Structures are given as structure tokens and as C-alpha cells.
Short mmCIF file of C-alpha atoms in Angstrom, two decimals:
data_model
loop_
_atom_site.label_atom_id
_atom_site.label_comp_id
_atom_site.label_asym_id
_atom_site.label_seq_id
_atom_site.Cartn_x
_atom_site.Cartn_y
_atom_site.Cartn_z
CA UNK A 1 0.00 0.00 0.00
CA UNK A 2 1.40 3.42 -0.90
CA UNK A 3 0.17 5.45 2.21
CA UNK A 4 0.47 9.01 0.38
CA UNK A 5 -1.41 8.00 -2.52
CA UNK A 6 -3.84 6.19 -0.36
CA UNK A 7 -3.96 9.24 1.95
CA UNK A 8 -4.29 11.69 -0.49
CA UNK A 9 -7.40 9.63 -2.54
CA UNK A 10 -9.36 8.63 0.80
CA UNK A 11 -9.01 11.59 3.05
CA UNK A 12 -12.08 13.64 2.11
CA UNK A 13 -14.32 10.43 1.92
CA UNK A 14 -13.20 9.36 4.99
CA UNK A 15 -13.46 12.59 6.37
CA UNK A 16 -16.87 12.62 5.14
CA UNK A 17 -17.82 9.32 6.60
CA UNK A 18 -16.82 10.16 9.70
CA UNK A 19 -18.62 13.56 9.81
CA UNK A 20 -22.02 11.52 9.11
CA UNK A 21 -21.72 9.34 11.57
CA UNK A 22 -20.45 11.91 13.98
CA UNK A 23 -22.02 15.43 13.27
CA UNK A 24 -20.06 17.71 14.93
CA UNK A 25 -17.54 19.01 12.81
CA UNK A 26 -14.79 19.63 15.48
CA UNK A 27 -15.30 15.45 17.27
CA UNK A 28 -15.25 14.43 13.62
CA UNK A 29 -12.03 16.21 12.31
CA UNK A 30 -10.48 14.79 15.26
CA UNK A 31 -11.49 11.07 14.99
CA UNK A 32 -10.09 11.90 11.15
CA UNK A 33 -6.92 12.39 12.48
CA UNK A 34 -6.54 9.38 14.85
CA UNK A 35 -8.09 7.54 11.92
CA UNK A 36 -4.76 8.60 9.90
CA UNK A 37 -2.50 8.15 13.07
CA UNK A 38 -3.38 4.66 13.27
CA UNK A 39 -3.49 3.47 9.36
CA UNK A 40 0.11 5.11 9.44
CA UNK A 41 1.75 3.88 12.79
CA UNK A 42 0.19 0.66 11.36
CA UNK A 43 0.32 0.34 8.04
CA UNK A 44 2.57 -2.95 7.80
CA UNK A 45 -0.24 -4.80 9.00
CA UNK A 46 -2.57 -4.12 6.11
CA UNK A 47 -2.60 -7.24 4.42
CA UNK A 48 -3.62 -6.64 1.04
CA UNK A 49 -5.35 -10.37 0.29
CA UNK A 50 -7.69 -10.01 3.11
CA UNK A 51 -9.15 -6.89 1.16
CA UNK A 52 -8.60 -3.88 -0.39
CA UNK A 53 -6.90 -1.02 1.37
CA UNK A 54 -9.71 1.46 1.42
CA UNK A 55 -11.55 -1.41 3.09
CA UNK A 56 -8.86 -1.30 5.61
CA UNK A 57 -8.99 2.30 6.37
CA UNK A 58 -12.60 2.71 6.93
CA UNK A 59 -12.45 -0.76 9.28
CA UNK A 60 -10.15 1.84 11.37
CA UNK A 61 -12.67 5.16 10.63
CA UNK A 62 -15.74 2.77 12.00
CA UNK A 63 -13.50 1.33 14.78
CA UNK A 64 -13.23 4.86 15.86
CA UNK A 65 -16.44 6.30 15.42
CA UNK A 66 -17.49 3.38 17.73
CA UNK A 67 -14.95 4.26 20.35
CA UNK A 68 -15.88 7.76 20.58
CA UNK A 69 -19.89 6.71 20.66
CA UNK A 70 -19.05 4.58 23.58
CA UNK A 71 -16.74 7.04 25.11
CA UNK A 72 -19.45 9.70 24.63
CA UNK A 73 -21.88 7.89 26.11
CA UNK A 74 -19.52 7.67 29.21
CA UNK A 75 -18.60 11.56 29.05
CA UNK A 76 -22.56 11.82 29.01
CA UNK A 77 -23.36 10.87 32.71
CA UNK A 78 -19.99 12.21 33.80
CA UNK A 79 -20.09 15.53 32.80
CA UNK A 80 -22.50 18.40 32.99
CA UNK A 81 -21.68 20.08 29.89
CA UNK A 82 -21.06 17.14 27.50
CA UNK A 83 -24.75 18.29 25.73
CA UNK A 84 -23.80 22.20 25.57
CA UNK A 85 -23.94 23.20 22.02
CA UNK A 86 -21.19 25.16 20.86
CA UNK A 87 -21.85 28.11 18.62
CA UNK A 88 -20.18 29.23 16.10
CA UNK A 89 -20.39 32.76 14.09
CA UNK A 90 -21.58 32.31 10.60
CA UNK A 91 -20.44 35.07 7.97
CA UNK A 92 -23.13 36.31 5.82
CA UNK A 93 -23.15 32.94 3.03
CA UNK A 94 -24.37 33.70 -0.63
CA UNK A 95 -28.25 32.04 -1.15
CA UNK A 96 -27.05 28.86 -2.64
CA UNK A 97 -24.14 27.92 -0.02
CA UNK A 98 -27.11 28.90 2.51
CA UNK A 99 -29.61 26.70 0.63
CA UNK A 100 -27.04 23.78 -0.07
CA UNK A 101 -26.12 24.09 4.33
CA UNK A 102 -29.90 23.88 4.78
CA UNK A 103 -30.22 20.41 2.75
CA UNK A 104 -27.28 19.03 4.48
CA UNK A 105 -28.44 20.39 8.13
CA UNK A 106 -31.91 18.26 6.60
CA UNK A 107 -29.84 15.13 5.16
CA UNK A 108 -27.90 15.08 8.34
CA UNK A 109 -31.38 14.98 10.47
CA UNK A 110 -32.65 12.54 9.09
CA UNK A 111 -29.87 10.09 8.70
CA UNK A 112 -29.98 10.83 12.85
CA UNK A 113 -33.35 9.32 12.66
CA UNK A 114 -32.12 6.35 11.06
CA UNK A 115 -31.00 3.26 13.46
CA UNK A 116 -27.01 3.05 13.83
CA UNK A 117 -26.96 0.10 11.48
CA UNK A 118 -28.54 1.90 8.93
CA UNK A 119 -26.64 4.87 9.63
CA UNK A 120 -23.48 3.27 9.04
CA UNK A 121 -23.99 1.45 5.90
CA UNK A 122 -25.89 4.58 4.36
CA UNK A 123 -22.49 6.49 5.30
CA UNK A 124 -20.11 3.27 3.40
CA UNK A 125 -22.01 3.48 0.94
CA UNK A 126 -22.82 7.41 -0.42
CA UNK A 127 -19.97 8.87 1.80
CA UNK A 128 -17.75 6.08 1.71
CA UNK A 129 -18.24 4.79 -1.86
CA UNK A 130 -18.40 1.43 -1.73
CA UNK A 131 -20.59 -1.13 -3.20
CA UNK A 132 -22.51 -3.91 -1.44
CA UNK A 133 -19.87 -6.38 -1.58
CA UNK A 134 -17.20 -4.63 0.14
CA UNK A 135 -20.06 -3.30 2.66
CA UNK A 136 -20.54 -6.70 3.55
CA UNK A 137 -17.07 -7.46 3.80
CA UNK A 138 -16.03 -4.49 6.06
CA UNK A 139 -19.15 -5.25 8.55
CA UNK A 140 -19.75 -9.05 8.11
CA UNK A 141 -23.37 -8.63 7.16
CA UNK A 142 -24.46 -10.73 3.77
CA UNK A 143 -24.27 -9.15 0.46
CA UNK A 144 -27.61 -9.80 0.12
CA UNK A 145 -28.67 -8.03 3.90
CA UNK A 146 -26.67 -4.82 2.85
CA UNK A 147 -28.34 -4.58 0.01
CA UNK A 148 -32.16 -4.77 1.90
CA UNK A 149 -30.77 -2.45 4.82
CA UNK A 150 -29.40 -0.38 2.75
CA UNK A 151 -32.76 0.20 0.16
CA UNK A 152 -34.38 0.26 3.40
CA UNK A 153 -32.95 2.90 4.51
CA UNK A 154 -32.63 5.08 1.37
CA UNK A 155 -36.93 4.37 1.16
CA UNK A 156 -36.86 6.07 5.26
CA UNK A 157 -34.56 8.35 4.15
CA UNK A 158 -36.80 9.54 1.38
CA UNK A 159 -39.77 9.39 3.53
CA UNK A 160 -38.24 11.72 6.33
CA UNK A 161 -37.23 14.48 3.39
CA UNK A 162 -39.93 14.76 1.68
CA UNK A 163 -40.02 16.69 -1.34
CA UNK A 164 -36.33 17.58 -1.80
#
């Protein structure tokens, strides 16, 4: 595996993976990060005929999106501020970033509403780009089980948005 090019082709879908799952922009940049840490600190593991390597890297993004969900869930009862939102100033935005923030703020809602299985094979698949195959591969579900999840899912999804 050539970790630049591999870095350097995966880092905005994985980035974007990760931000699904996550949605919070500053949690998800950081799970990013360890994400990268760990593919490169252990990159001679990857073992290229047990899958390909973009397979690999989002076993580690999931792997750590599920750490911090369980470590949230932790930070939840032990702290009092672990459910403050943080604001952030927004510039004044031209209509169609505005519009195009308001159908992501409405994508991201309703993936929320999703279950996390659901979630996370919606997010292989669109943010991820893989295809059913590797989806099953990567989670150990059936070809056949991704595939109804995941048209499932898109059919909820649809429901929930309405007339986008």
C-alpha cells in the first residue's frame, strides 16, 4: 500500500464518513486524524489479500467512530456540559451555499433518525463509496442483507425528506 497515494485519494471520503456518523464538525475532524494516526503507525499490517486497502482504512474510521460513541456515552453521565452546544459565528453565506447548508443540516437529520446500522452502511455506501460487496465485507453482514438495509434505509430516508 502506498500510504500518500492512499492518503491523499481517501481523506475527504473518509473525512466525510466520519462527519455523518459523527455530526459535529470539530469530534469528527479529530477522529479523522486518529483515523490517519493509526493506518500510518500501522500500516505494515494491512494485508492486502484479506481486502482492499480502502476497506482497511474505513475498518479503522468505524473502529473509531465506535470508540468515541461509547466514550461519549460515558462523558454523558460524567459531565455536565457534555450536551452544551457550541456556537459558532456564521459570515453572511451567498443564497445557494445557505440553501445547499440547509439540505445538508436536513440530510444530516434525518440520517440521525435512522438506526445506527442503517446509519453506518448509508455512510459506506454514499460517503464512503463502496458497493454492497465490500459493505458486507467491512461489517460481516451478507451481500444480500446490505443490500435490503441499505434500500431500506434510502426508502426512510426519502420518507423523512420529503419533497427535496
Amino acid at each position: 500500500m502506498n500510504f500518500d497515494e492512499t492518503y491523499n485519494r481517501l481523506f475527504k471520503p473518509v473525512l466525510a464518513y466520519v462527519q455523518s456518523r459523527v455530526q459535529n464538525a470539530a469530534a469528527a475532524a479529530d477522529i479523522a486524524s486518529r483515523v490517519w494516526q493509526k493506518a500510518f503507525e500501522h500500516q505494515g499490517q494491512y494485508r492486502p489479500e484479506k481486502g482492499l486497502a480502502d476497506q482497511w482504512i474505513f475498518g479503522i474510521a468505524r473502529n473509531e467512530v465506535n470508540k468515541y460513541f461509547g466514550f461519549w456515552e460515558i462523558k454523558r453521565f460524567l459531565s455536565l456540559t457534555a450536551q452544551e452546544e457550541v456556537f459558532q459565528s456564521q459570515e453572511a453565506l451567498p443564497p445557494q451555499q445557505l440553501e445547499r447548508q440547509e439540505l445538508n443540516r436536513r440530510l444530516l437529520g434525518a440520517l440521525q433518525r435512522l438506526a445506527s446500522r442503517e446509519r453506518d452502511l448509508v455512510s459506506l455506501k454514499f460517503y464512503g463509496g463502496f458497493n454492497n460487496r465490500q459493505i458486507a465485507h467491512l461489517t460481516g453482514y451478507s451481500e444480500s442483507n446490505v443490500g435490503t438495509i441499505l434500500s431500506r434505509a434510502v426508502q426512510k430516508l426519502r420518507t423523512l425528506l420529503g419533497d427535496l
